[in-house]
XYZ file of C-alpha atoms in Angstrom:
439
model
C 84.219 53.494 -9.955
C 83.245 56.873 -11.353
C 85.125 59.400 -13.244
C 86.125 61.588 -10.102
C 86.942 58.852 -7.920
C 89.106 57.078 -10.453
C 90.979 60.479 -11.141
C 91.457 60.842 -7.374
C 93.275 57.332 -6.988
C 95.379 58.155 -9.799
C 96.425 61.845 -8.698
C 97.241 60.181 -5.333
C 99.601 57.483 -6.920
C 102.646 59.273 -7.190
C 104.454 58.533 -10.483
C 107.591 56.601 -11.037
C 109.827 59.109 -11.203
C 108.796 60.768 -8.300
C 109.070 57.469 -6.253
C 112.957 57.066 -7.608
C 115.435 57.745 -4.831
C 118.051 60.195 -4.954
C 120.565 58.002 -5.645
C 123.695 58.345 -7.423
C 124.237 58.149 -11.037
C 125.862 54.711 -11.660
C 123.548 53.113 -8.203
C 121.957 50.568 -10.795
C 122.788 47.551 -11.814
C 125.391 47.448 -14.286
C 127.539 50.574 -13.415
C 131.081 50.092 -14.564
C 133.803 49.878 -11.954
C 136.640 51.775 -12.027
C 139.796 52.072 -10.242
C 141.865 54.656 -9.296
C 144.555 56.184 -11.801
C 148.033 55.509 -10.618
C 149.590 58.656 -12.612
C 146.619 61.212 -10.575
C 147.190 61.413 -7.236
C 143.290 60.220 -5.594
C 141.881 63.139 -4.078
C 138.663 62.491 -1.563
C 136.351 63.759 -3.859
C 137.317 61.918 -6.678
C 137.450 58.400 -4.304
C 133.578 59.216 -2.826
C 132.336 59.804 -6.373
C 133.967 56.570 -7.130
C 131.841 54.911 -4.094
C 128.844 56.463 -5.180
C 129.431 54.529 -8.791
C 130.667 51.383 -7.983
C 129.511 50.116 -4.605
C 127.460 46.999 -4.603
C 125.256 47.965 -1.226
C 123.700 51.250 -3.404
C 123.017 48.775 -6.006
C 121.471 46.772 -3.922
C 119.319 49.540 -2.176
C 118.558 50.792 -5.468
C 116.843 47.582 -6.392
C 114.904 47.383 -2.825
C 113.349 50.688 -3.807
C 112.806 49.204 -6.957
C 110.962 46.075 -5.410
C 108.983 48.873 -2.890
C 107.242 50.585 -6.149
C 106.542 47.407 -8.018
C 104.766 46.499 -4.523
C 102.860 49.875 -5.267
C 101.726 48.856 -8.355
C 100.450 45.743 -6.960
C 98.464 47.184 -4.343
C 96.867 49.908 -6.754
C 95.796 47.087 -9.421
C 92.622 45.759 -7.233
C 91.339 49.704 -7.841
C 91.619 49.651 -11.348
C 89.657 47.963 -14.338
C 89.794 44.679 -14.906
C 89.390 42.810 -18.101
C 89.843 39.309 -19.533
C 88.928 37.721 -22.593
C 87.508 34.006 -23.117
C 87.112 31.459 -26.076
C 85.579 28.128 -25.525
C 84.858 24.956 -27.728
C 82.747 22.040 -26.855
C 82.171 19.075 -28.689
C 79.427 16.625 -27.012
C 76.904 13.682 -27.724
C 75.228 10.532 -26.553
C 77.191 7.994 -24.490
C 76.619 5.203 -27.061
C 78.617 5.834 -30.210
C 76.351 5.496 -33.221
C 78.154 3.028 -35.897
C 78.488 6.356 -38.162
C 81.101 7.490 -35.325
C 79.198 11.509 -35.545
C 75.270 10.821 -34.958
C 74.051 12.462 -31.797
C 77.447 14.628 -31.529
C 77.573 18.723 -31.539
C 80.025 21.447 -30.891
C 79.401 24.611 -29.320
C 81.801 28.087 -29.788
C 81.664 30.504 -27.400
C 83.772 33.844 -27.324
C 83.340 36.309 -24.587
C 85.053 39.731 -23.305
C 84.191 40.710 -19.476
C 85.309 43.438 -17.107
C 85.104 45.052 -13.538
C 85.306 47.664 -11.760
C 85.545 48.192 -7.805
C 83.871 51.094 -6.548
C 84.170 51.109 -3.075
C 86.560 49.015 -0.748
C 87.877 50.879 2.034
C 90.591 48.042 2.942
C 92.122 47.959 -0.354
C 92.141 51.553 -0.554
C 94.447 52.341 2.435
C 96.771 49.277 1.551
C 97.547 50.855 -1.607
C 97.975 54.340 0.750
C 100.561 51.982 2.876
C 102.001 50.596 -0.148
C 103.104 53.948 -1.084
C 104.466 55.295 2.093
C 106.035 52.232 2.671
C 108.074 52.888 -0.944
C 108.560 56.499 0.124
C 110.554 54.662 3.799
C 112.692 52.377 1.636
C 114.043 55.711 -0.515
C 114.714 57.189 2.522
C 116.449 54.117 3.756
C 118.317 54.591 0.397
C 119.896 57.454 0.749
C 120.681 56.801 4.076
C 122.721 53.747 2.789
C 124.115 56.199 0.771
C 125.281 58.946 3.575
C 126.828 55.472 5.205
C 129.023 54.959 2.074
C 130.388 58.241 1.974
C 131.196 58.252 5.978
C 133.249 54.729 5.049
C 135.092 56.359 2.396
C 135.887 58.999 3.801
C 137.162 57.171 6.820
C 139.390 55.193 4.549
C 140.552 57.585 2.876
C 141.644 59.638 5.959
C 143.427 56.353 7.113
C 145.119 55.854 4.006
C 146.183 59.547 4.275
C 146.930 59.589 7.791
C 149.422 56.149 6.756
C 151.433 57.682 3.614
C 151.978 60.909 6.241
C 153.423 57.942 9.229
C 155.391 56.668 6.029
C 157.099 59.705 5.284
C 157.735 60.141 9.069
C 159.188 56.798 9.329
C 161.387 57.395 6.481
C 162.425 60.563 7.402
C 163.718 59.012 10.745
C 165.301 56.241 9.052
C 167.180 58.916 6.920
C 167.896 60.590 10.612
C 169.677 57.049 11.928
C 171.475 56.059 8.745
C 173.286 59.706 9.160
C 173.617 59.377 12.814
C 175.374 56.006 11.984
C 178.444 57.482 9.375
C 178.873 60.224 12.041
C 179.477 57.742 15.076
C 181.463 55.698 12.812
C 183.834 58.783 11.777
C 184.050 59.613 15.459
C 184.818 56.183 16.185
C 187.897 55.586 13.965
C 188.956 58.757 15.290
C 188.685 57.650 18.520
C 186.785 60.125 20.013
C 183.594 57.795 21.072
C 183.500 54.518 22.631
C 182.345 51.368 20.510
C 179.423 51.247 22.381
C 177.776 54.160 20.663
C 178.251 52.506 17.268
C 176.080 49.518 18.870
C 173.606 51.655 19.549
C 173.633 53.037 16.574
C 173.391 50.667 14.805
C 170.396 48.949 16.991
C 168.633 52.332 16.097
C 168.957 52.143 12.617
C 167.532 48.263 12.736
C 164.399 49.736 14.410
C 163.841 52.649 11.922
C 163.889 50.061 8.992
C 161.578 47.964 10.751
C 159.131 50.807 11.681
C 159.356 51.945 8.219
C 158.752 48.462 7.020
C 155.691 48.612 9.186
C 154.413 51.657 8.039
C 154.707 50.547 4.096
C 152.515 47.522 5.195
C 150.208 49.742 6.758
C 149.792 51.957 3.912
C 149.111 49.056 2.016
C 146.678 47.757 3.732
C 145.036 51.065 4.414
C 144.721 51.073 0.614
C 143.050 47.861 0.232
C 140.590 49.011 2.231
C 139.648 52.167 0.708
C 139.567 50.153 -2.430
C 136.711 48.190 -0.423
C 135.084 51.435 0.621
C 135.125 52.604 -3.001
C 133.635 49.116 -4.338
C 136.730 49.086 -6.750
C 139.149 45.760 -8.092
C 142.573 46.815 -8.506
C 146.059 48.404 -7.516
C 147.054 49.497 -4.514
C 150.013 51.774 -5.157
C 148.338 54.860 -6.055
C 149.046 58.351 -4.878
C 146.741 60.179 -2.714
C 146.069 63.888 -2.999
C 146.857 66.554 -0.037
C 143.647 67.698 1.081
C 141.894 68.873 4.725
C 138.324 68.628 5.640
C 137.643 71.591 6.556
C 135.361 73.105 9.413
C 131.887 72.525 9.080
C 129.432 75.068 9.359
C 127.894 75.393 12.727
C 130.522 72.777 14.366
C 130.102 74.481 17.552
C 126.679 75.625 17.735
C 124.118 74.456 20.564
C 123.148 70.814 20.741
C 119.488 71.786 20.167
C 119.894 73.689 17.361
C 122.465 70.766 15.453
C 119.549 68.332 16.654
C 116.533 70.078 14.659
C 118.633 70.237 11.899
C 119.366 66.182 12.379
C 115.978 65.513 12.859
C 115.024 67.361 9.608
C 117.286 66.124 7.360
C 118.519 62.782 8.512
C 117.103 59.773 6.322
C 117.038 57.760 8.348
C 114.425 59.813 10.505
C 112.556 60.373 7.328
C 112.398 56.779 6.830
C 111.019 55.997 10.287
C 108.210 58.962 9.230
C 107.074 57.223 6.074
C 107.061 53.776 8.058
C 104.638 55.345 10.974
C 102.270 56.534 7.446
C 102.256 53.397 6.392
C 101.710 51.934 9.596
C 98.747 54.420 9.761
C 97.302 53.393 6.584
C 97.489 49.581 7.737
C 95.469 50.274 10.723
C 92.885 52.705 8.391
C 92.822 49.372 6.347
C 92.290 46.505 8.619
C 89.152 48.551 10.002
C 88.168 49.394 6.399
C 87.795 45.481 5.947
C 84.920 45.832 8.283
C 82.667 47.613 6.068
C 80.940 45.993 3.002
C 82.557 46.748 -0.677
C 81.016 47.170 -3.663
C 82.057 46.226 -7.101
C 80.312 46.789 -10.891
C 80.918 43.935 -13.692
C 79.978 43.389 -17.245
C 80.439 40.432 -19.464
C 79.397 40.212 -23.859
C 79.444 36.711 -25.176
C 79.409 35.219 -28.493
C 77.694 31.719 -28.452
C 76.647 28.896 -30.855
C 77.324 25.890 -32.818
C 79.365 27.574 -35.977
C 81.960 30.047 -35.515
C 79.833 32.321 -38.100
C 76.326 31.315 -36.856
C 76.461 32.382 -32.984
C 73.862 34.969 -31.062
C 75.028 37.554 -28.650
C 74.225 37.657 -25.085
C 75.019 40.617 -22.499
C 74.979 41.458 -18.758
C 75.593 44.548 -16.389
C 75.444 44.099 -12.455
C 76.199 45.398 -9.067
C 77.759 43.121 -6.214
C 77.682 44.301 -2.409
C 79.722 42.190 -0.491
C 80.091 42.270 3.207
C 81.845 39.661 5.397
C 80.440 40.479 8.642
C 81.447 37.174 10.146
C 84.742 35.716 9.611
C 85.534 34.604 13.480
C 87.260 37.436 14.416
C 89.798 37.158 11.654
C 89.669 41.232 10.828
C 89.311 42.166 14.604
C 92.456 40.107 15.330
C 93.805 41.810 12.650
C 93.165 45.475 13.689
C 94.878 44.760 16.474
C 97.604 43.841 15.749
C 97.842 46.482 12.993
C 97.189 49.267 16.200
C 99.674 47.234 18.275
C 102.579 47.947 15.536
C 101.398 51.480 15.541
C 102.272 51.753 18.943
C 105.532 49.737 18.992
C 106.551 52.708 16.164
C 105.643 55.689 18.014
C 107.855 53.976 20.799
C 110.863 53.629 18.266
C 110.555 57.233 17.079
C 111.409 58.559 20.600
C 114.045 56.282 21.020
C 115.614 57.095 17.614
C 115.047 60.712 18.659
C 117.418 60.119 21.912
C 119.947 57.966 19.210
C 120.439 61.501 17.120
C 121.227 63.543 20.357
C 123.722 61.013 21.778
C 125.286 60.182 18.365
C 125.553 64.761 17.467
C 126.831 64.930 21.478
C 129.638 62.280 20.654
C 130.385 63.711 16.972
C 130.315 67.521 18.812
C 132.859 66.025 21.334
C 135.033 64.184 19.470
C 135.414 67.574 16.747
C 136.708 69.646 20.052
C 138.761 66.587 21.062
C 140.608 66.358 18.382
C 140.855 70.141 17.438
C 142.342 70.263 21.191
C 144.918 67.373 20.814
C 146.339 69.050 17.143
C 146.880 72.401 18.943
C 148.583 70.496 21.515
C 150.455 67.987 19.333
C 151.975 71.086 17.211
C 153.228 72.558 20.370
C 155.088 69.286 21.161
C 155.681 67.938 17.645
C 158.227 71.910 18.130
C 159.426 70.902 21.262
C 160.608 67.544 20.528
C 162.177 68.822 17.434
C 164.635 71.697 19.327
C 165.075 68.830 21.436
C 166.351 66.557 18.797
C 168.483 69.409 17.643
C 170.093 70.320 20.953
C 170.766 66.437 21.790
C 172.661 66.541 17.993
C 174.578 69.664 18.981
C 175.951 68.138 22.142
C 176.737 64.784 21.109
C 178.930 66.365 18.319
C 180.277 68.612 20.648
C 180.785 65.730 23.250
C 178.469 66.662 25.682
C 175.850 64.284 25.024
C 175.542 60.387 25.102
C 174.223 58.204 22.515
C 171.343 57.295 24.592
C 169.990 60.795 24.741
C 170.425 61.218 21.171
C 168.418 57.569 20.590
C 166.101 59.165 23.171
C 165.273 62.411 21.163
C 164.763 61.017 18.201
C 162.456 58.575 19.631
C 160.476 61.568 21.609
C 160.786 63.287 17.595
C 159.278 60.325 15.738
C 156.840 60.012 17.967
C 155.616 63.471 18.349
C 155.403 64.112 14.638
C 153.395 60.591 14.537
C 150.970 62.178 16.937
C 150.713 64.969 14.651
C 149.352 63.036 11.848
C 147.081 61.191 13.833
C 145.486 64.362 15.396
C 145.231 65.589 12.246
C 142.864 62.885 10.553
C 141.498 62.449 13.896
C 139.870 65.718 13.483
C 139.196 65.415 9.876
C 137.108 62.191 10.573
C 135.489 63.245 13.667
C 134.227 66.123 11.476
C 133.177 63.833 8.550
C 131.178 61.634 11.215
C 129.691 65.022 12.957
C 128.502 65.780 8.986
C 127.007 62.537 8.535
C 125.273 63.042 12.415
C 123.838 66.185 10.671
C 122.876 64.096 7.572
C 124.994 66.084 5.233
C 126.060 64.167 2.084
């Protein structure tokens, strides 16, 4: 290969740094897992940079990118020198051994130092070409992997959130039964209520320890899981911080404008890109095995029968090879090389279609669950003057135990709601973000 050719391969192998992925710092084997502090209350910035350190499945794509560029290098190494070295001895004589054991024997040294260089092969040159663009698909498929983690720790954490808020609800009606409890007992020594009431009241306070009991578990478990999400080993009784996610930019612009921006930033897109270049390069390679390729070679040799007594011998050629009859083997090949091509450019409109519906279901759900908060405010209010009016007349002895039980049910619930609104729309928007391939 000349000078200008050779510099042209290697200004169009892109260097190992640029073929690194974006990936987090800790995405490598060996990054040190850490849990989360049970003094510091977890906030979710704190648990995705956790994720980004610890979880095994960005290790693991880190090392598939890894595998893509040594697959590079192999595919580049036919278009570079080659070189070997060789050292022979041979000792031969007569097939009748004289009685002097050595007559009629010899040994001959040889040491020689050849090399090669291909100068033209079409086939090999666009493999490399798909080699590359095939590494430059896996880092996209990278940091999609990564845009998955931080969707599945955010989710967690929102559910972990959205739990220690139902705790504090079911304690805080628990609290609300246990007091309703001493005041039908004082009214019942007094004699002012019927025993009944202090049944009831006592059923109610059974099912807000039970509830509460529930949501504990819940909490718990919603904790083991974000542990999961954040690749982490440990505790589950830390604190979580009070945080929002807040309103993403553009939330409720047009579809079409949210699905360029998709379609230009989503890896996942990307990645499909870089596989329909590679796919490109396959088919530019099977036909390139058509034409002939030519290599140079060299060899220098040492030869003779002492180590210090050998001549040198030397030779330069050209070969031209050109295997214009293999029974259809490259034909077959092309075609099936063209064939892929064509199943890809199907895919790409179908993934196309897979980023509108998945933005028109993130868009949807945002409005959703911005709708249902408003709404659960309004009766999250309602059932609370509610609860306080049913309070009011039962002390007053108006009012029944049952439509006291009832309004504190219709409270609990409500303010249940709430919470559940509220993460609602705080993960709908996280998923929207990650529709928009925002990290």
């Amino acid at each position: 290969m000349n000078g200008a050719l050779l510099l042209l391969l290697l200004a169009a192998t892109p260097p190992a740094a640029e073929l690194a992925p974006a990936l987090p710092p800790g995405a490598g084997a060996g990054a040190a897992a850490a849990s989360p502090s049970g003094d510091q209350p977890l906030t979710l910035a704190v648990a995705e940079a956790t994720a980004l350190a610890n979880q095994p499945a960005l290790r693991a794509a880190a090392a598939q990118v890894r595998a893509a560029r040594a697959r590079v290098g192999q595919a580049t190494a036919a278009l570079l020198p080659q070189a070997s070295a060789t050292a022979s001895a041979f000792r031969s004589g007569p097939a009748s051994v004289a009685p002097s054991g050595l007559a009629g024997t010899s040994t001959d040294y040889a040491l020689g130092l050849s090399g090669s260089q291909l100068l033209f092969d079409a086939g090999s040159w666009y493999r490399a070409s798909a080699a590359r663009a095939s590494a430059g698909a896996q880092e996209e498929t990278a940091r999609a992997t990564r845009l998955a983690v931080v969707l599945e720790v955010r989710s967690a954490w929102f559910q972990a959130a959205a739990a220690r808020d139902l705790v504090a609800v079911a304690r805080e009606t628990l609290a609300n039964r246990e007091a309703h409890l001493r005041q039908v007992s004082g009214f019942i020594e007094v004699g002012t209520r019927p025993a009944i009431d202090l049944a009831q009241a006592r059923a109610d306070r059974a099912n807000a320890e039970v509830q509460r009991i529930t949501a504990e578990t819940d909490l718990a478990v919603a904790h083991a899981r974000l542990n999961l999400a954040m690749g982490v080993d440990g505790a589950t009784d830390y604190p979580l911080a009070e945080a929002e996610f807040p309103a993403l930019d553009g939330e409720e612009a047009a579809l079409a404008a949210l699905l360029a921006e998709a379609l230009a930033a989503r890896p996942d897109v990307a990645a499909r890109q870089r596989q329909h270049q590679a796919q490109e390069a396959t088919v530019r390679a099977t036909t390139g095995d058509f034409l002939p390729s030519l290599a140079a070679s060299g060899r220098v040799a040492e030869a003779g029968p002492q180590v210090d007594a050998t001549s040198r011998s030397w030779s330069l050629g050209l070969t031209l090879s050109w295997p214009f009859l293999e029974g259809g083997r490259t034909r077959a090949q092309a075609a099936e090389a063209r064939a892929g091509l064509e199943a890809l450019d199907a895919g790409d409109e179908a993934l196309r279609q897979q980023v509108r519906l998945e933005l028109t279901q993130a868009q949807l759900a945002v409005r959703s669950a911005r709708a249902s908060l408003a709404a659960s405010g309004e009766v999250v209010a309602s059932a609370r003057e509610r609860l306080r009016l049913a309070e009011g007349r039962y002390q007053a002895g108006l009012g029944s135990g049952l439509e006291l039980s009832d309004a504190q049910v219709g409270f609990t619930a409500a303010a249940a709601q709430e919470v559940k609104a509220r993460f609602t729309l705080a993960l709908a928007r996280a998923q929207l973000a990650t529709a928009l391939g925002r990290g």
